[in-house]
Amino acid sequence: MAFNFSKKNIENDFVSAKANVLEESIKPYNDFFLNKLPVISYYNGYLDSATAAKYVDTILLQYPFVSKVVFYDALVKNIKFEENGINYGDCSVGLKNVYQFGSTIPKDSIKLFGENDIVNNVDRDGFDQLSLKMMKFAAKLDTAKAPSQESLFSNFTNIRPNRIDYFNIPSFELLKVYKRMVAYKLDSDPVYQQDMLSFELDPSKIKDQKYQALIVPKHQDRTHYL
């Protein structure tokens, strides 16, 4: 009876310690996802290579599991066709410049794409997917009610295996304009800035918290196992 009771206590401590280890291990990831990603929206689409580099430097320093970041400097236009981007209704989201940042990226390889360049070494899949997601969200926008933060975050974020793509979130008023741009051609020919950052993640770099409690809780007597 005493043996079974002690064994049960040890099992409970083991499960509790394991949960604590997991929580501690993923805490930096949660901080990055919930607190650092939204900072991109503060720039309102006006990031450039210099400000993006400074932002990414803090990311790489603080979160070692982020191995590389690709910055897509984009334009939202009220035209039906954009060769280097996605088209939806009377609206398009196209690439202006693309840069990559990382500790192993040579300085002469930072810029991947610019005006009048041919897109041949840029991963367009994530950009096109999230651009389309954003435009579909704008097209269905309820202009009488501001969307929830959860809805905004989910429609401007795309999570892929070992990668997170994130567009800066426009204001509610700008989303209303996007809705009209999708529906029809506006006389003003509006053009707006959008920034997407794609974060390449290395799960093996998430620090593994090791506790003796995962083997035998410190306050337990090892003789219970004998």
mmCIF file of C-alpha atoms in Angstrom:
data_model
loop_
_atom_site.group_PDB
_atom_site.id
_atom_site.type_symbol
_atom_site.label_atom_id
_atom_site.label_comp_id
_atom_site.label_asym_id
_atom_site.label_seq_id
_atom_site.Cartn_x
_atom_site.Cartn_y
_atom_site.Cartn_z
ATOM 1 C CA MET A 1 0.000 0.000 0.000
ATOM 2 C CA ALA A 2 2.758 2.434 0.994
ATOM 3 C CA PHE A 3 4.755 1.379 -2.068
ATOM 4 C CA ASN A 4 1.813 2.055 -4.398
ATOM 5 C CA PHE A 5 1.190 5.441 -2.766
ATOM 6 C CA SER A 6 4.834 6.470 -3.138
ATOM 7 C CA LYS A 7 4.908 5.202 -6.716
ATOM 8 C CA LYS A 8 1.832 7.255 -7.550
ATOM 9 C CA ASN A 9 3.383 10.379 -6.012
ATOM 10 C CA ILE A 10 6.535 9.874 -8.061
ATOM 11 C CA GLU A 11 4.518 9.434 -11.248
ATOM 12 C CA ASN A 12 2.565 12.623 -10.531
ATOM 13 C CA ASP A 13 5.778 14.542 -9.825
ATOM 14 C CA PHE A 14 7.276 13.207 -13.039
ATOM 15 C CA VAL A 15 4.318 14.370 -15.136
ATOM 16 C CA SER A 16 4.316 17.757 -13.394
ATOM 17 C CA ALA A 17 8.070 18.213 -13.892
ATOM 18 C CA LYS A 18 7.802 17.177 -17.533
ATOM 19 C CA ALA A 19 5.045 19.752 -18.101
ATOM 20 C CA ASN A 20 7.205 22.424 -16.441
ATOM 21 C CA VAL A 21 10.132 21.509 -18.672
ATOM 22 C CA LEU A 22 7.963 21.807 -21.775
ATOM 23 C CA GLU A 23 6.553 25.132 -20.613
ATOM 24 C CA GLU A 24 10.026 26.524 -19.915
ATOM 25 C CA SER A 25 11.346 25.222 -23.237
ATOM 26 C CA ILE A 26 8.665 26.856 -25.384
ATOM 27 C CA LYS A 27 8.422 30.100 -23.375
ATOM 28 C CA PRO A 28 10.864 31.954 -25.708
ATOM 29 C CA TYR A 29 8.882 30.763 -28.739
ATOM 30 C CA ASN A 30 5.604 31.999 -27.245
ATOM 31 C CA ASP A 31 7.220 35.338 -26.413
ATOM 32 C CA PHE A 32 8.454 35.652 -29.996
ATOM 33 C CA PHE A 33 5.099 34.658 -31.486
ATOM 34 C CA LEU A 34 2.839 36.723 -29.235
ATOM 35 C CA ASN A 35 4.968 39.774 -28.475
ATOM 36 C CA LYS A 36 7.673 40.244 -31.103
ATOM 37 C CA LEU A 37 5.764 39.455 -34.305
ATOM 38 C CA PRO A 38 3.124 42.185 -33.792
ATOM 39 C CA VAL A 39 5.880 44.819 -33.596
ATOM 40 C CA ILE A 40 6.048 44.637 -37.416
ATOM 41 C CA SER A 41 2.639 46.325 -37.630
ATOM 42 C CA TYR A 42 3.951 49.409 -35.813
ATOM 43 C CA TYR A 43 5.838 50.336 -38.992
ATOM 44 C CA ASN A 44 2.566 50.513 -41.001
ATOM 45 C CA GLY A 45 4.152 48.896 -44.021
ATOM 46 C CA TYR A 46 7.058 51.355 -44.205
ATOM 47 C CA LEU A 47 9.925 49.056 -43.284
ATOM 48 C CA ASP A 48 12.966 49.376 -45.511
ATOM 49 C CA SER A 49 16.132 47.299 -45.687
ATOM 50 C CA ALA A 50 17.866 49.316 -42.936
ATOM 51 C CA THR A 51 15.014 49.288 -40.396
ATOM 52 C CA ALA A 52 14.238 45.671 -41.238
ATOM 53 C CA ALA A 53 17.886 44.738 -40.618
ATOM 54 C CA LYS A 54 17.811 46.406 -37.180
ATOM 55 C CA TYR A 55 14.570 44.641 -36.260
ATOM 56 C CA VAL A 56 15.891 41.270 -37.452
ATOM 57 C CA ASP A 57 19.169 41.748 -35.533
ATOM 58 C CA THR A 58 17.209 41.889 -32.271
ATOM 59 C CA ILE A 59 15.260 38.780 -33.298
ATOM 60 C CA LEU A 60 18.355 36.726 -34.136
ATOM 61 C CA LEU A 61 20.078 37.805 -30.938
ATOM 62 C CA GLN A 62 17.116 37.154 -28.640
ATOM 63 C CA TYR A 63 15.689 34.038 -30.300
ATOM 64 C CA PRO A 64 18.401 31.610 -31.504
ATOM 65 C CA PHE A 65 15.766 29.266 -32.963
ATOM 66 C CA VAL A 66 15.124 31.854 -35.721
ATOM 67 C CA SER A 67 17.764 30.917 -38.296
ATOM 68 C CA LYS A 68 16.845 33.228 -41.174
ATOM 69 C CA VAL A 69 14.387 36.015 -41.997
ATOM 70 C CA VAL A 70 13.204 37.049 -45.457
ATOM 71 C CA PHE A 71 11.718 40.531 -45.800
ATOM 72 C CA TYR A 72 9.173 41.075 -48.594
ATOM 73 C CA ASP A 73 8.719 44.793 -49.284
ATOM 74 C CA ALA A 74 5.362 44.834 -51.083
ATOM 75 C CA LEU A 75 2.820 47.169 -52.686
ATOM 76 C CA VAL A 76 -0.955 46.842 -52.743
ATOM 77 C CA LYS A 77 -2.271 48.318 -55.997
ATOM 78 C CA ASN A 78 -5.677 48.822 -57.564
ATOM 79 C CA ILE A 79 -4.796 46.947 -60.742
ATOM 80 C CA LYS A 80 -5.871 43.563 -62.051
ATOM 81 C CA PHE A 81 -2.446 42.255 -63.020
ATOM 82 C CA GLU A 82 0.812 42.134 -61.105
ATOM 83 C CA GLU A 83 3.535 39.957 -62.597
ATOM 84 C CA ASN A 84 5.539 39.585 -59.382
ATOM 85 C CA GLY A 85 2.726 38.954 -56.970
ATOM 86 C CA ILE A 86 -0.852 37.844 -56.501
ATOM 87 C CA ASN A 87 -3.978 39.189 -58.206
ATOM 88 C CA TYR A 88 -7.463 39.139 -56.703
ATOM 89 C CA GLY A 89 -10.410 41.012 -58.204
ATOM 90 C CA ASP A 90 -9.291 44.525 -59.106
ATOM 91 C CA CYS A 91 -6.495 44.396 -56.533
ATOM 92 C CA SER A 92 -2.952 43.054 -56.530
ATOM 93 C CA VAL A 93 -0.157 42.564 -54.028
ATOM 94 C CA GLY A 94 3.219 42.718 -55.707
ATOM 95 C CA LEU A 95 6.867 42.602 -54.749
ATOM 96 C CA LYS A 96 8.985 45.740 -54.730
ATOM 97 C CA ASN A 97 12.110 44.418 -52.973
ATOM 98 C CA VAL A 98 13.078 41.210 -51.192
ATOM 99 C CA TYR A 99 15.903 40.873 -48.661
ATOM 100 C CA GLN A 100 17.209 38.011 -46.547
ATOM 101 C CA PHE A 101 18.908 38.237 -43.178
ATOM 102 C CA GLY A 102 20.753 35.657 -41.094
ATOM 103 C CA SER A 103 24.045 34.962 -39.383
ATOM 104 C CA THR A 104 25.212 32.809 -42.313
ATOM 105 C CA ILE A 105 24.018 35.170 -45.084
ATOM 106 C CA PRO A 106 26.933 36.923 -46.863
ATOM 107 C CA LYS A 107 26.547 40.692 -47.147
ATOM 108 C CA ASP A 108 26.563 40.518 -50.932
ATOM 109 C CA SER A 109 23.610 38.100 -50.865
ATOM 110 C CA ILE A 110 21.222 40.096 -48.694
ATOM 111 C CA LYS A 111 19.153 41.547 -51.546
ATOM 112 C CA LEU A 112 17.273 38.882 -53.485
ATOM 113 C CA PHE A 113 15.027 40.996 -55.663
ATOM 114 C CA GLY A 114 14.491 44.613 -56.711
ATOM 115 C CA GLU A 115 12.748 46.692 -59.344
ATOM 116 C CA ASN A 116 13.394 45.503 -62.918
ATOM 117 C CA ASP A 117 14.834 42.221 -61.595
ATOM 118 C CA ILE A 118 13.638 38.780 -62.633
ATOM 119 C CA VAL A 119 12.329 36.690 -59.761
ATOM 120 C CA ASN A 120 14.400 33.523 -59.886
ATOM 121 C CA ASN A 121 15.760 32.951 -56.392
ATOM 122 C CA VAL A 122 12.830 34.114 -54.235
ATOM 123 C CA ASP A 123 10.420 31.773 -52.462
ATOM 124 C CA ARG A 124 7.100 33.148 -53.688
ATOM 125 C CA ASP A 125 4.841 30.416 -52.272
ATOM 126 C CA GLY A 126 4.518 31.825 -48.751
ATOM 127 C CA PHE A 127 4.164 35.385 -50.036
ATOM 128 C CA ASP A 128 1.458 34.474 -52.548
ATOM 129 C CA GLN A 129 -0.461 32.351 -50.024
ATOM 130 C CA LEU A 130 -0.560 35.049 -47.362
ATOM 131 C CA SER A 131 -1.282 37.826 -49.882
ATOM 132 C CA LEU A 132 -4.293 35.889 -51.156
ATOM 133 C CA LYS A 133 -5.415 35.198 -47.603
ATOM 134 C CA MET A 134 -5.214 38.924 -46.827
ATOM 135 C CA MET A 135 -7.181 39.927 -49.936
ATOM 136 C CA LYS A 136 -9.917 37.362 -49.306
ATOM 137 C CA PHE A 137 -10.211 38.650 -45.757
ATOM 138 C CA ALA A 138 -10.529 42.235 -47.023
ATOM 139 C CA ALA A 139 -13.146 41.214 -49.587
ATOM 140 C CA LYS A 140 -15.365 39.685 -46.873
ATOM 141 C CA LEU A 141 -14.755 42.462 -44.342
ATOM 142 C CA ASP A 142 -17.765 43.671 -42.373
ATOM 143 C CA THR A 143 -17.308 47.441 -42.657
ATOM 144 C CA ALA A 144 -19.793 48.087 -39.855
ATOM 145 C CA LYS A 145 -17.764 46.256 -37.220
ATOM 146 C CA ALA A 146 -14.041 46.210 -36.567
ATOM 147 C CA PRO A 147 -12.592 42.681 -36.724
ATOM 148 C CA SER A 148 -11.292 41.084 -33.535
ATOM 149 C CA GLN A 149 -7.563 40.944 -32.829
ATOM 150 C CA GLU A 150 -7.732 37.153 -33.089
ATOM 151 C CA SER A 151 -9.306 37.384 -36.534
ATOM 152 C CA LEU A 152 -6.736 39.911 -37.712
ATOM 153 C CA PHE A 153 -3.800 37.912 -36.398
ATOM 154 C CA SER A 154 -4.993 34.658 -37.975
ATOM 155 C CA ASN A 155 -5.610 36.272 -41.386
ATOM 156 C CA PHE A 156 -2.280 38.084 -41.523
ATOM 157 C CA THR A 157 -0.224 35.130 -40.288
ATOM 158 C CA ASN A 158 0.586 31.860 -42.015
ATOM 159 C CA ILE A 159 2.223 29.009 -40.115
ATOM 160 C CA ARG A 160 4.080 26.446 -42.214
ATOM 161 C CA PRO A 161 6.467 23.647 -41.172
ATOM 162 C CA ASN A 162 9.422 25.384 -39.468
ATOM 163 C CA ARG A 163 8.330 28.749 -40.833
ATOM 164 C CA ILE A 164 6.066 31.651 -39.855
ATOM 165 C CA ASP A 165 4.963 34.291 -42.365
ATOM 166 C CA TYR A 166 3.543 37.563 -41.052
ATOM 167 C CA PHE A 167 2.093 40.632 -42.805
ATOM 168 C CA ASN A 168 1.809 43.942 -40.981
ATOM 169 C CA ILE A 169 -1.851 44.477 -40.037
ATOM 170 C CA PRO A 170 -3.426 47.588 -41.621
ATOM 171 C CA SER A 171 -5.888 49.829 -39.807
ATOM 172 C CA PHE A 172 -9.603 49.145 -40.012
ATOM 173 C CA GLU A 173 -10.029 52.178 -42.287
ATOM 174 C CA LEU A 174 -7.340 50.928 -44.654
ATOM 175 C CA LEU A 175 -8.921 47.473 -44.730
ATOM 176 C CA LYS A 176 -12.130 49.156 -45.894
ATOM 177 C CA VAL A 177 -10.156 50.698 -48.761
ATOM 178 C CA TYR A 178 -8.666 47.284 -49.620
ATOM 179 C CA LYS A 179 -12.217 45.920 -49.768
ATOM 180 C CA ARG A 180 -13.182 48.558 -52.331
ATOM 181 C CA MET A 181 -9.959 47.995 -54.270
ATOM 182 C CA VAL A 182 -10.810 44.306 -54.606
ATOM 183 C CA ALA A 183 -14.345 45.082 -55.759
ATOM 184 C CA TYR A 184 -13.706 47.779 -58.364
ATOM 185 C CA LYS A 185 -11.313 50.319 -59.830
ATOM 186 C CA LEU A 186 -11.002 53.517 -57.789
ATOM 187 C CA ASP A 187 -10.460 56.882 -59.478
ATOM 188 C CA SER A 188 -7.544 57.744 -57.203
ATOM 189 C CA ASP A 189 -5.398 54.749 -58.284
ATOM 190 C CA PRO A 190 -4.285 54.109 -54.676
ATOM 191 C CA VAL A 191 -1.040 52.342 -53.811
ATOM 192 C CA TYR A 192 -0.250 51.168 -50.269
ATOM 193 C CA GLN A 193 2.780 49.679 -48.557
ATOM 194 C CA GLN A 194 2.704 46.210 -46.989
ATOM 195 C CA ASP A 195 5.548 44.324 -45.301
ATOM 196 C CA MET A 196 5.779 40.584 -44.956
ATOM 197 C CA LEU A 197 8.487 38.857 -42.960
ATOM 198 C CA SER A 198 9.075 35.142 -43.220
ATOM 199 C CA PHE A 199 10.845 33.584 -40.230
ATOM 200 C CA GLU A 200 12.673 30.310 -40.782
ATOM 201 C CA LEU A 201 12.754 28.318 -37.536
ATOM 202 C CA ASP A 202 15.151 25.672 -36.261
ATOM 203 C CA PRO A 203 13.302 23.672 -33.557
ATOM 204 C CA SER A 204 16.558 22.071 -32.386
ATOM 205 C CA LYS A 205 17.692 25.509 -31.166
ATOM 206 C CA ILE A 206 14.859 25.829 -28.641
ATOM 207 C CA LYS A 207 16.748 25.409 -25.381
ATOM 208 C CA ASP A 208 16.164 22.086 -23.692
ATOM 209 C CA GLN A 209 15.625 22.641 -19.969
ATOM 210 C CA LYS A 210 17.055 19.670 -18.052
ATOM 211 C CA TYR A 211 15.931 18.932 -14.534
ATOM 212 C CA GLN A 212 16.922 16.133 -12.217
ATOM 213 C CA ALA A 213 13.208 15.893 -11.465
ATOM 214 C CA LEU A 214 12.689 14.184 -14.817
ATOM 215 C CA ILE A 215 14.630 11.191 -13.550
ATOM 216 C CA VAL A 216 13.768 11.072 -9.861
ATOM 217 C CA PRO A 217 12.176 13.997 -7.972
ATOM 218 C CA LYS A 218 14.723 15.331 -5.492
ATOM 219 C CA HIS A 219 12.469 15.054 -2.466
ATOM 220 C CA GLN A 220 11.686 11.384 -3.130
ATOM 221 C CA ASP A 221 13.667 8.522 -1.650
ATOM 222 C CA ARG A 222 15.211 6.345 -4.367
ATOM 223 C CA THR A 223 14.582 3.253 -2.213
ATOM 224 C CA HIS A 224 10.956 3.334 -3.333
ATOM 225 C CA TYR A 225 12.199 2.059 -6.689
ATOM 226 C CA LEU A 226 14.046 -0.881 -5.131
#
